[in-house]
Coordinates of N, CA, C and O in Angstrom, one line a residue:
M248 N -52.6 6.9 0.8 CA -52.9 6.0 -0.5 C -53.7 4.9 0.4 O -53.3 4.4 1.2
G249 N -54.8 4.5 -0.2 CA -55.5 3.5 0.4 C -54.9 2.0 -0.1 O -54.0 1.7 -0.7
R250 N -55.4 1.1 0.9 CA -54.9 -0.1 0.9 C -55.0 -0.9 -0.6 O -54.4 -1.6 -1.1
G251 N -56.5 -0.8 -1.4 CA -56.1 -1.3 -2.6 C -55.2 -0.6 -3.3 O -54.7 -1.7 -4.1
R252 N -55.1 0.4 -3.5 CA -54.0 1.2 -4.3 C -52.6 0.5 -4.1 O -52.0 0.2 -4.9
Q253 N -52.3 0.5 -2.9 CA -51.2 0.1 -2.2 C -50.9 -1.3 -2.9 O -49.7 -1.8 -3.4
K254 N -51.7 -2.5 -2.5 CA -51.7 -3.7 -2.7 C -51.4 -3.8 -4.4 O -50.9 -4.7 -5.0
A255 N -52.3 -3.1 -5.2 CA -52.1 -3.1 -6.7 C -50.5 -2.7 -7.0 O -50.4 -3.2 -8.1
K256 N -50.0 -1.6 -6.4 CA -48.9 -1.0 -6.7 C -47.8 -2.2 -6.5 O -47.2 -2.4 -7.3
Q257 N -47.9 -2.8 -5.2 CA -46.9 -4.0 -4.6 C -47.2 -5.0 -6.0 O -46.1 -5.9 -6.2
T258 N -48.3 -5.3 -6.1 CA -48.6 -6.4 -7.1 C -48.1 -6.3 -8.4 O -47.3 -7.0 -9.1
K259 N -47.9 -5.1 -8.9 CA -47.4 -4.5 -10.2 C -45.9 -4.6 -10.1 O -45.4 -5.3 -10.8
V260 N -45.3 -4.2 -9.2 CA -43.9 -4.3 -8.9 C -43.2 -5.7 -8.9 O -42.4 -6.2 -9.4
A261 N -43.8 -6.4 -8.2 CA -43.8 -7.6 -8.0 C -43.9 -8.7 -9.5 O -42.9 -9.4 -9.9
R262 N -44.9 -8.4 -10.0 CA -44.9 -8.9 -11.4 C -44.0 -8.6 -12.3 O -43.5 -9.3 -13.0
E263 N -43.4 -7.1 -12.0 CA -42.4 -6.8 -13.3 C -40.9 -7.4 -12.9 O -40.3 -7.8 -13.8
L264 N -40.7 -7.4 -11.5 CA -39.7 -8.3 -10.8 C -39.6 -9.7 -11.5 O -38.5 -10.5 -11.9
K265 N -40.8 -10.5 -11.4 CA -41.0 -11.6 -11.8 C -40.8 -12.0 -13.3 O -39.9 -13.2 -13.6
Y266 N -41.4 -11.2 -13.9 CA -41.4 -11.5 -15.4 C -40.3 -10.7 -16.5 O -40.2 -11.2 -17.5
S267 N -39.8 -9.8 -15.5 CA -38.7 -9.1 -16.4 C -37.3 -9.7 -16.5 O -36.8 -10.6 -15.7
S268 N -36.7 -9.9 -17.6 CA -35.4 -10.2 -17.9 C -34.2 -9.2 -17.8 O -34.4 -8.0 -18.2
Y269 N -33.3 -9.7 -17.2 CA -32.1 -9.0 -17.0 C -30.7 -9.7 -17.2 O -30.8 -10.6 -16.9
E270 N -29.7 -9.1 -17.6 CA -28.3 -9.5 -17.8 C -27.7 -9.6 -16.2 O -27.4 -8.1 -15.9
P271 N -27.4 -10.5 -15.7 CA -26.7 -10.5 -14.3 C -24.9 -10.0 -14.8 O -24.5 -10.1 -15.6
N272 N -24.5 -9.3 -14.0 CA -23.3 -8.9 -13.8 C -22.5 -9.9 -13.0 O -22.1 -10.0 -12.0
Y273 N -21.8 -10.9 -14.0 CA -21.2 -12.1 -13.3 C -19.8 -11.7 -12.8 O -19.4 -12.4 -11.9
R274 N -19.1 -10.8 -13.2 CA -17.9 -10.6 -12.9 C -18.1 -9.8 -11.3 O -17.3 -10.0 -10.5
Q275 N -19.1 -9.0 -10.9 CA -19.2 -8.4 -10.0 C -19.6 -9.5 -8.5 O -19.2 -9.5 -7.7
L276 N -20.3 -10.0 -9.2 CA -21.0 -11.5 -8.6 C -19.6 -12.3 -8.2 O -19.3 -12.9 -7.0
E277 N -18.9 -12.6 -9.1 CA -17.8 -13.6 -8.8 C -16.5 -12.6 -8.0 O -16.2 -13.3 -6.7
R278 N -16.7 -11.6 -7.8 CA -15.7 -10.5 -6.9 C -16.3 -10.5 -5.5 O -15.8 -10.7 -4.3
E279 N -17.6 -10.6 -5.1 CA -18.2 -10.7 -4.4 C -18.0 -11.9 -3.6 O -17.9 -12.2 -2.5
L280 N -18.3 -13.0 -4.5 CA -18.1 -14.6 -3.7 C -16.7 -14.8 -3.6 O -16.4 -15.4 -2.4
A281 N -15.7 -14.3 -4.1 CA -14.2 -14.5 -3.7 C -13.8 -13.6 -2.7 O -12.7 -13.8 -2.3
G282 N -14.8 -12.8 -2.1 CA -14.3 -11.8 -1.1 C -13.5 -10.8 -1.4 O -12.9 -10.0 -0.6
G283 N -13.8 -10.4 -2.8 CA -13.0 -9.2 -3.1 C -13.9 -8.0 -2.4 O -14.7 -7.7 -2.0
R284 N -13.1 -7.0 -2.3 CA -13.4 -5.7 -1.5 C -13.9 -4.5 -2.6 O -13.2 -4.3 -3.5
S285 N -14.9 -3.8 -2.4 CA -15.3 -2.9 -3.1 C -15.0 -1.3 -2.3 O -14.7 -1.6 -1.3
A286 N -15.0 -0.5 -3.1 CA -15.1 1.1 -2.5 C -15.8 1.3 -1.5 O -15.7 1.5 -0.2
V287 N -17.1 0.9 -1.5 CA -18.1 0.9 -0.5 C -17.7 0.4 0.7 O -18.0 0.8 1.9
D288 N -17.3 -1.2 0.6 CA -16.9 -1.8 1.8 C -15.7 -1.2 2.5 O -15.8 -1.2 3.8
T289 N -14.7 -0.7 1.7 CA -13.6 -0.1 2.6 C -14.0 1.1 3.0 O -13.8 1.5 4.3
R290 N -15.1 1.9 2.6 CA -15.5 3.2 3.3 C -16.1 3.1 4.7 O -15.9 3.8 5.8
D291 N -17.0 1.9 4.5 CA -17.8 1.7 5.7 C -16.7 1.1 7.2 O -17.3 0.9 8.0
E292 N -15.7 0.5 6.6 CA -14.9 -0.3 7.6 C -13.7 1.1 8.3 O -12.9 0.4 8.9
R293 N -14.0 2.1 8.2 CA -13.1 3.2 8.6 C -12.9 2.9 10.1 O -14.0 2.9 10.9
S294 N -11.8 3.3 10.9 CA -11.7 3.1 12.1 C -12.2 4.4 12.8 O -11.9 5.5 12.6
S295 N -13.2 4.6 13.9 CA -13.4 5.5 14.2 C -12.7 6.2 15.1 O -12.8 7.4 15.6
D296 N -11.6 5.5 15.7 CA -10.6 6.0 16.5 C -9.6 7.0 15.7 O -8.8 7.8 16.5
D297 N -9.5 7.0 14.4 CA -8.7 7.8 13.7 C -9.4 8.9 13.3 O -10.2 9.4 12.8
P298 N -8.5 10.3 13.9 CA -9.3 11.7 13.9 C -9.0 12.0 12.6 O -10.0 13.1 12.1
R299 N -8.4 11.4 11.4 CA -8.3 12.0 10.2 C -9.8 11.5 9.4 O -9.9 12.3 8.6
Q300 N -10.3 10.6 10.0 CA -11.4 9.9 9.2 C -12.6 10.5 10.1 O -13.8 10.1 9.5
D301 N -12.9 11.4 11.1 CA -13.5 11.5 11.8 C -14.2 13.1 11.0 O -13.9 14.1 11.1
P302 N -15.6 13.0 10.6 CA -16.1 14.1 9.7 C -16.5 15.1 10.9 O -16.4 16.3 10.3
W303 N -16.4 15.0 11.9 CA -17.1 16.1 13.3 C -15.7 16.8 13.9 O -16.0 17.4 15.0
S304 N -14.6 16.2 13.5 CA -13.3 16.6 14.3 C -12.8 18.0 14.1 O -12.2 18.6 15.1
D305 N -13.5 18.7 13.0 CA -13.0 20.2 13.0 C -13.9 20.9 13.7 O -13.8 22.1 13.6
Q306 N -15.2 20.4 14.1 CA -16.2 21.5 14.9 C -15.4 21.7 16.1 O -15.0 20.7 17.0
D307 N -15.8 22.7 16.7 CA -15.7 23.4 18.2 C -16.6 23.0 19.3 O -17.9 22.5 18.8
D308 N -16.2 22.3 20.3 CA -17.1 22.0 21.4 C -17.4 23.1 22.2 O -17.1 24.2 22.5

């Protein structure tokens, strides 16, 4: 894709973001600011020392 097309596409996306209206999810924002944890957060913080959590533990060496 040429630079002109790429710039035009970026401009289009930026304009859509700037002028589009959306309804924010205040409950999710409140949970994030209050330090609430979501399923994604807890999944990312699994201990790598726990063999039950290791996806490669069942493979032979």
